[in-house]
Amino acid sequence: MNWKKVAQIGLPSAAFIGMGVVTTKLYRYGFGRLEEKPTDQTDNSHYHDLYQRAHEWLADQPTEDWWLYDNDPKNRIHALYIPHPQPTQKVVIIAHGYHGSAPTMAAFAKMYQDLGYNVLMPDNRGHGESSGNWVNFGGLDRLDYRDWCLDLVDYLGNDCEIVLFGVSMGGAIVMMMSGEDLPPQVKGIIEDCGYSSLPAQLAYRAKVEFHLPKFPVLPIVNLVNHFVLGFNIDDVDSLAALEKNTRPIFFIHGESDSYVPTTMCLENYRATTAPKELWLVPKADHAESFPIDPVAYQHQVAWFLEKYDL
């Protein structure tokens, strides 16, 4: 037996199989549902205080439980609806981030209520009270959010005005929604620290957290994802969606973001020719633009909403 040839064939094969095993485990780690109660999405101490006060505020609100696909246990999607104390046709849909849930966005819900909006906060698939064992990073969620828009139109009437807002993964979701066929009642989008595409974000995190190369990690992840969730990770693409966007959009990102690189925000901004604004927040890490200065954040959001009559 030619052991040299065996080694030449066997060692690369063994390495590839080993990488496949590692990547499959990483898929479960990165895409699997978090069964623990989700918490706020930053370690910023200012946010913890804000988060606690917001939860106390949320507990006092007359919330309603809404459901999509209520008769389909495998696809049942939950949301919290918070009506404004004064009747209004304006409503914001708030998309949470990775391993978050509707209640983790309570501080933003209060901000938008203060600005005069009804609020709908969905639990993404694989999060909160929604069904699913896997995080899809917007590959499926964006279509659920489109259906939430339709439900809001049915509930509030054809004269309603919808704003889309999301942070981190939620930011990517609302950007990806911009490429969908949305009802005309959707008037504008505000995204905070969303990624440019799922492959780009996975490649960046694999390198930073695990020192793993883009190849063969991403092809193996894509293969597993096809089996588990049924779509190509290349289709989870904010940039491609933004090229189709026609609605005013506000891009917010921390200048010191170490989780979703600030360069991704600049790529997102350049991808759309629609009316657009950009705010890079000094010294803010990932999802910290709001807690660093909530007053300035609300002022910026209010300015955008007023400028585009949203």
Coordinates of C-alpha atoms in Angstrom, one line a residue:
M1 CA 0.0 0.0 0.0
N2 CA 1.3 3.5 -0.9
W3 CA 1.0 5.2 2.4
K4 CA 2.1 8.5 1.0
K5 CA -0.9 8.6 -1.4
V6 CA -3.2 7.5 1.4
A7 CA -1.9 10.4 3.5
Q8 CA -2.3 12.8 0.7
I9 CA -5.9 11.8 0.3
G10 CA -6.8 11.0 3.8
L11 CA -5.4 13.9 5.7
P12 CA -7.2 16.7 3.8
S13 CA -10.4 14.6 3.9
A14 CA -10.1 14.1 7.6
A15 CA -9.4 17.9 8.0
F16 CA -12.5 18.7 6.0
I17 CA -14.7 16.2 8.0
G18 CA -13.3 17.7 11.2
M19 CA -14.1 21.2 10.0
G20 CA -17.6 20.0 9.1
V21 CA -18.2 18.6 12.6
V22 CA -16.9 21.8 14.2
T23 CA -19.0 24.0 11.9
T24 CA -22.1 22.0 12.5
K25 CA -21.7 22.5 16.2
L26 CA -21.1 26.2 15.7
Y27 CA -24.4 26.3 13.7
R28 CA -26.3 24.9 16.6
Y29 CA -24.5 27.4 18.9
G30 CA -25.2 30.4 16.6
F31 CA -28.6 29.5 15.2
G32 CA -30.2 27.6 18.0
R33 CA -33.0 29.0 20.1
L34 CA -31.9 30.4 23.5
E35 CA -34.0 28.9 26.1
E36 CA -32.9 31.2 28.9
K37 CA -34.9 34.4 29.4
P38 CA -33.5 37.0 27.0
T39 CA -31.9 40.1 28.5
D40 CA -30.9 43.4 27.1
Q41 CA -28.4 43.3 24.2
T42 CA -25.5 45.3 25.6
D43 CA -23.3 45.3 28.7
N44 CA -23.5 49.1 28.9
S45 CA -24.3 50.0 32.5
H46 CA -26.4 53.0 31.4
Y47 CA -28.6 50.7 29.5
H48 CA -29.3 48.4 32.4
D49 CA -30.8 51.3 34.3
L50 CA -32.8 52.3 31.3
Y51 CA -33.8 48.7 30.6
Q52 CA -35.1 48.3 34.2
R53 CA -37.2 51.5 34.1
A54 CA -38.6 50.6 30.7
H55 CA -39.7 47.2 32.0
E56 CA -41.5 48.9 34.9
W57 CA -43.1 51.2 32.3
L58 CA -44.1 48.2 30.1
A59 CA -45.7 46.4 33.1
D60 CA -48.1 49.4 33.5
Q61 CA -49.1 49.5 29.9
P62 CA -52.4 48.0 28.5
T63 CA -50.7 45.5 26.2
E64 CA -52.4 43.1 23.8
D65 CA -51.2 39.7 22.6
W66 CA -51.3 39.4 18.8
W67 CA -50.6 36.3 16.8
L68 CA -49.8 35.4 13.2
Y69 CA -50.7 31.9 11.8
D70 CA -52.5 31.1 15.0
N71 CA -53.7 27.7 13.8
D72 CA -50.2 26.5 12.8
P73 CA -48.3 25.5 15.9
K74 CA -45.0 25.2 14.0
N75 CA -45.2 28.7 12.6
R76 CA -47.2 30.6 15.3
I77 CA -45.7 34.1 15.8
H78 CA -46.4 36.4 18.7
A79 CA -46.3 40.1 19.2
L80 CA -47.1 42.7 21.9
Y81 CA -49.3 45.6 20.8
I82 CA -49.3 48.8 22.9
P83 CA -52.0 51.3 21.9
H84 CA -51.2 54.9 22.4
P85 CA -53.2 56.6 25.2
Q86 CA -54.7 59.0 22.6
P87 CA -56.2 57.5 19.4
T88 CA -53.8 57.8 16.5
Q89 CA -53.3 56.2 13.1
K90 CA -49.5 56.2 13.5
V91 CA -47.8 53.0 14.4
V92 CA -44.3 51.7 14.7
I93 CA -43.2 48.1 14.3
I94 CA -40.1 47.4 16.5
A95 CA -37.8 44.5 15.5
H96 CA -35.6 43.1 18.3
G97 CA -32.1 41.8 18.0
Y98 CA -30.4 38.4 18.2
H99 CA -31.6 36.4 21.2
G100 CA -33.9 39.2 22.2
S101 CA -37.7 39.4 22.5
A102 CA -40.5 42.0 22.4
P103 CA -39.9 43.0 26.1
T104 CA -36.2 43.7 25.5
M105 CA -37.3 46.6 23.3
A106 CA -39.4 48.2 26.0
A107 CA -37.2 51.3 26.2
F108 CA -37.7 52.0 22.5
A109 CA -41.4 51.3 22.8
K110 CA -41.7 54.1 25.4
M111 CA -39.7 56.4 23.2
Y112 CA -42.0 55.9 20.3
Q113 CA -45.1 56.2 22.5
D114 CA -43.7 59.5 23.7
L115 CA -43.4 60.5 20.1
G116 CA -47.1 59.7 19.5
Y117 CA -47.1 56.2 18.0
N118 CA -48.9 53.0 18.7
V119 CA -46.4 50.2 19.0
L120 CA -46.2 46.6 17.8
M121 CA -43.3 44.5 19.0
P122 CA -43.1 41.0 17.5
D123 CA -41.1 38.0 18.9
N124 CA -39.1 36.8 15.9
R125 CA -39.1 33.1 15.1
G126 CA -37.2 31.1 17.7
H127 CA -37.5 33.9 20.2
G128 CA -39.8 34.8 23.0
E129 CA -43.3 33.4 22.8
S130 CA -43.0 32.6 19.0
S131 CA -42.6 29.1 17.7
G132 CA -39.4 27.7 16.2
N133 CA -36.2 26.2 17.5
W134 CA -33.8 28.2 15.2
V135 CA -32.8 31.8 14.6
N136 CA -33.2 32.7 10.9
F137 CA -31.5 36.1 11.0
G138 CA -34.3 37.7 8.9
G139 CA -34.4 35.1 6.2
L140 CA -38.0 34.2 7.2
D141 CA -38.7 37.0 9.7
R142 CA -38.9 39.7 7.1
L143 CA -41.9 37.9 5.5
D144 CA -43.6 37.7 8.9
Y145 CA -43.1 41.4 9.4
R146 CA -44.7 42.1 6.1
D147 CA -47.8 40.1 7.3
W148 CA -47.7 42.2 10.6
C149 CA -48.0 45.3 8.4
L150 CA -51.0 43.8 6.7
D151 CA -52.6 43.0 10.1
L152 CA -52.0 46.6 11.2
V153 CA -53.7 48.0 8.1
D154 CA -56.7 45.7 8.8
Y155 CA -56.8 46.8 12.4
L156 CA -56.1 50.5 12.1
G157 CA -57.6 51.1 8.7
N158 CA -56.2 52.2 5.3
D159 CA -55.4 55.6 6.6
C160 CA -52.8 54.3 9.1
E161 CA -49.1 55.2 8.7
I162 CA -46.5 52.6 9.6
V163 CA -42.8 53.1 10.5
L164 CA -40.4 50.2 10.6
F165 CA -37.7 50.2 13.3
G166 CA -35.1 47.6 14.3
V167 CA -31.9 47.2 16.2
S168 CA -29.0 44.9 15.3
M169 CA -30.6 41.8 13.7
G170 CA -33.9 43.8 13.9
G171 CA -32.1 46.5 11.9
A172 CA -31.2 44.0 9.2
I173 CA -34.8 42.7 9.2
V174 CA -36.3 46.1 8.5
M175 CA -33.7 46.8 5.8
M176 CA -34.5 43.5 4.1
M177 CA -38.2 44.4 4.3
S178 CA -37.4 47.4 2.2
G179 CA -37.0 45.1 -0.8
E180 CA -40.3 43.4 -0.3
D181 CA -43.7 44.3 -1.7
L182 CA -45.0 46.2 1.3
P183 CA -48.4 47.9 1.7
P184 CA -48.3 51.7 0.8
Q185 CA -49.1 52.4 4.5
V186 CA -45.4 51.7 5.3
K187 CA -43.9 55.2 5.1
G188 CA -40.4 55.0 6.4
I189 CA -37.6 52.9 8.0
I190 CA -35.2 53.5 10.9
E191 CA -32.4 50.9 11.4
D192 CA -29.8 50.8 14.1
C193 CA -26.6 48.8 13.7
G194 CA -27.9 46.2 11.3
Y195 CA -25.6 44.0 9.3
S196 CA -25.1 44.2 5.5
S197 CA -25.7 40.5 4.9
L198 CA -25.7 37.3 6.8
P199 CA -22.7 35.7 5.1
A200 CA -20.6 38.9 5.8
Q201 CA -21.7 38.9 9.4
L202 CA -21.1 35.2 9.9
A203 CA -17.7 35.4 8.3
Y204 CA -16.7 38.4 10.5
R205 CA -17.9 36.7 13.7
A206 CA -16.3 33.4 12.8
K207 CA -13.0 35.2 12.4
V208 CA -13.2 37.4 15.4
E209 CA -14.6 34.9 17.9
F210 CA -13.3 31.5 16.7
H211 CA -10.4 32.4 14.3
L212 CA -12.1 30.3 11.6
P213 CA -11.8 31.0 7.9
K214 CA -14.7 32.0 5.6
F215 CA -14.1 28.8 3.6
P216 CA -15.1 26.1 4.2
V217 CA -17.2 27.4 7.2
L218 CA -19.8 29.4 5.2
P219 CA -20.5 26.6 2.6
I220 CA -21.0 24.1 5.4
V221 CA -23.2 26.5 7.4
N222 CA -25.2 27.1 4.2
L223 CA -25.6 23.3 3.7
V224 CA -26.8 22.8 7.2
N225 CA -29.1 25.8 7.0
H226 CA -30.7 24.5 3.8
F227 CA -31.5 21.3 5.6
V228 CA -32.8 23.0 8.8
L229 CA -34.5 26.2 7.6
G230 CA -34.7 25.7 3.8
F231 CA -33.1 28.8 2.4
N232 CA -29.7 30.0 1.2
I233 CA -27.8 32.3 3.6
D234 CA -26.8 34.4 0.6
D235 CA -30.4 35.5 0.3
V236 CA -30.3 37.1 3.7
D237 CA -28.9 40.3 2.2
S238 CA -29.6 43.9 3.3
L239 CA -27.6 45.4 0.5
A240 CA -29.7 43.7 -2.2
A241 CA -32.9 44.7 -0.6
L242 CA -31.8 48.3 -0.1
E243 CA -31.1 48.6 -3.9
K244 CA -34.9 48.2 -4.3
N245 CA -35.9 50.6 -1.5
T246 CA -37.9 53.7 -2.3
R247 CA -38.9 54.8 1.3
P248 CA -37.0 57.3 3.5
I249 CA -34.5 55.5 5.7
F250 CA -32.4 56.5 8.6
F251 CA -29.2 54.6 9.3
I252 CA -27.8 54.8 12.9
H253 CA -24.6 53.1 14.0
G254 CA -22.1 53.3 16.8
E255 CA -18.7 54.5 15.7
S256 CA -17.0 52.0 18.0
D257 CA -19.2 49.0 17.2
S258 CA -17.2 45.8 17.6
Y259 CA -19.9 43.3 16.9
V260 CA -21.3 44.6 13.6
P261 CA -18.6 46.7 12.0
T262 CA -19.4 50.3 11.3
T263 CA -18.2 49.8 7.8
M264 CA -21.3 47.7 7.2
C265 CA -23.5 50.7 8.0
L266 CA -21.6 52.7 5.4
E267 CA -22.2 49.9 2.8
N268 CA -25.9 49.9 3.7
Y269 CA -26.1 53.7 3.3
R270 CA -24.5 53.6 -0.1
A271 CA -26.7 50.8 -1.3
T272 CA -29.9 52.8 -1.5
T273 CA -30.8 55.7 -3.7
A274 CA -34.0 56.5 -1.7
P275 CA -34.1 59.6 0.6
K276 CA -31.7 58.7 3.4
E277 CA -30.0 60.0 6.5
L278 CA -26.9 58.8 8.5
W279 CA -26.0 59.2 12.1
L280 CA -22.7 57.7 13.4
V281 CA -22.7 57.9 17.2
P282 CA -19.3 58.7 18.8
K283 CA -18.0 56.2 21.4
A284 CA -21.0 53.9 21.0
D285 CA -20.4 50.2 20.8
H286 CA -23.0 47.7 19.5
A287 CA -26.6 48.7 20.3
E288 CA -25.4 51.4 22.6
S289 CA -26.3 54.5 20.6
F290 CA -29.6 54.9 22.6
P291 CA -28.3 54.3 26.1
I292 CA -25.3 56.5 25.7
D293 CA -27.6 59.5 25.3
P294 CA -31.4 58.7 25.1
V295 CA -32.3 62.3 24.8
A296 CA -30.1 62.9 21.8
Y297 CA -31.3 59.6 20.2
Q298 CA -35.0 60.6 20.6
H299 CA -34.2 64.0 19.2
Q300 CA -32.5 62.5 16.1
V301 CA -35.4 60.1 15.6
A302 CA -38.0 62.8 16.0
W303 CA -36.1 65.0 13.5
F304 CA -36.1 62.3 10.9
L305 CA -39.8 61.5 11.4
E306 CA -40.7 65.2 11.2
K307 CA -38.4 65.8 8.1
Y308 CA -40.1 63.1 6.1
D309 CA -43.6 63.7 7.6
L310 CA -43.8 60.2 9.1

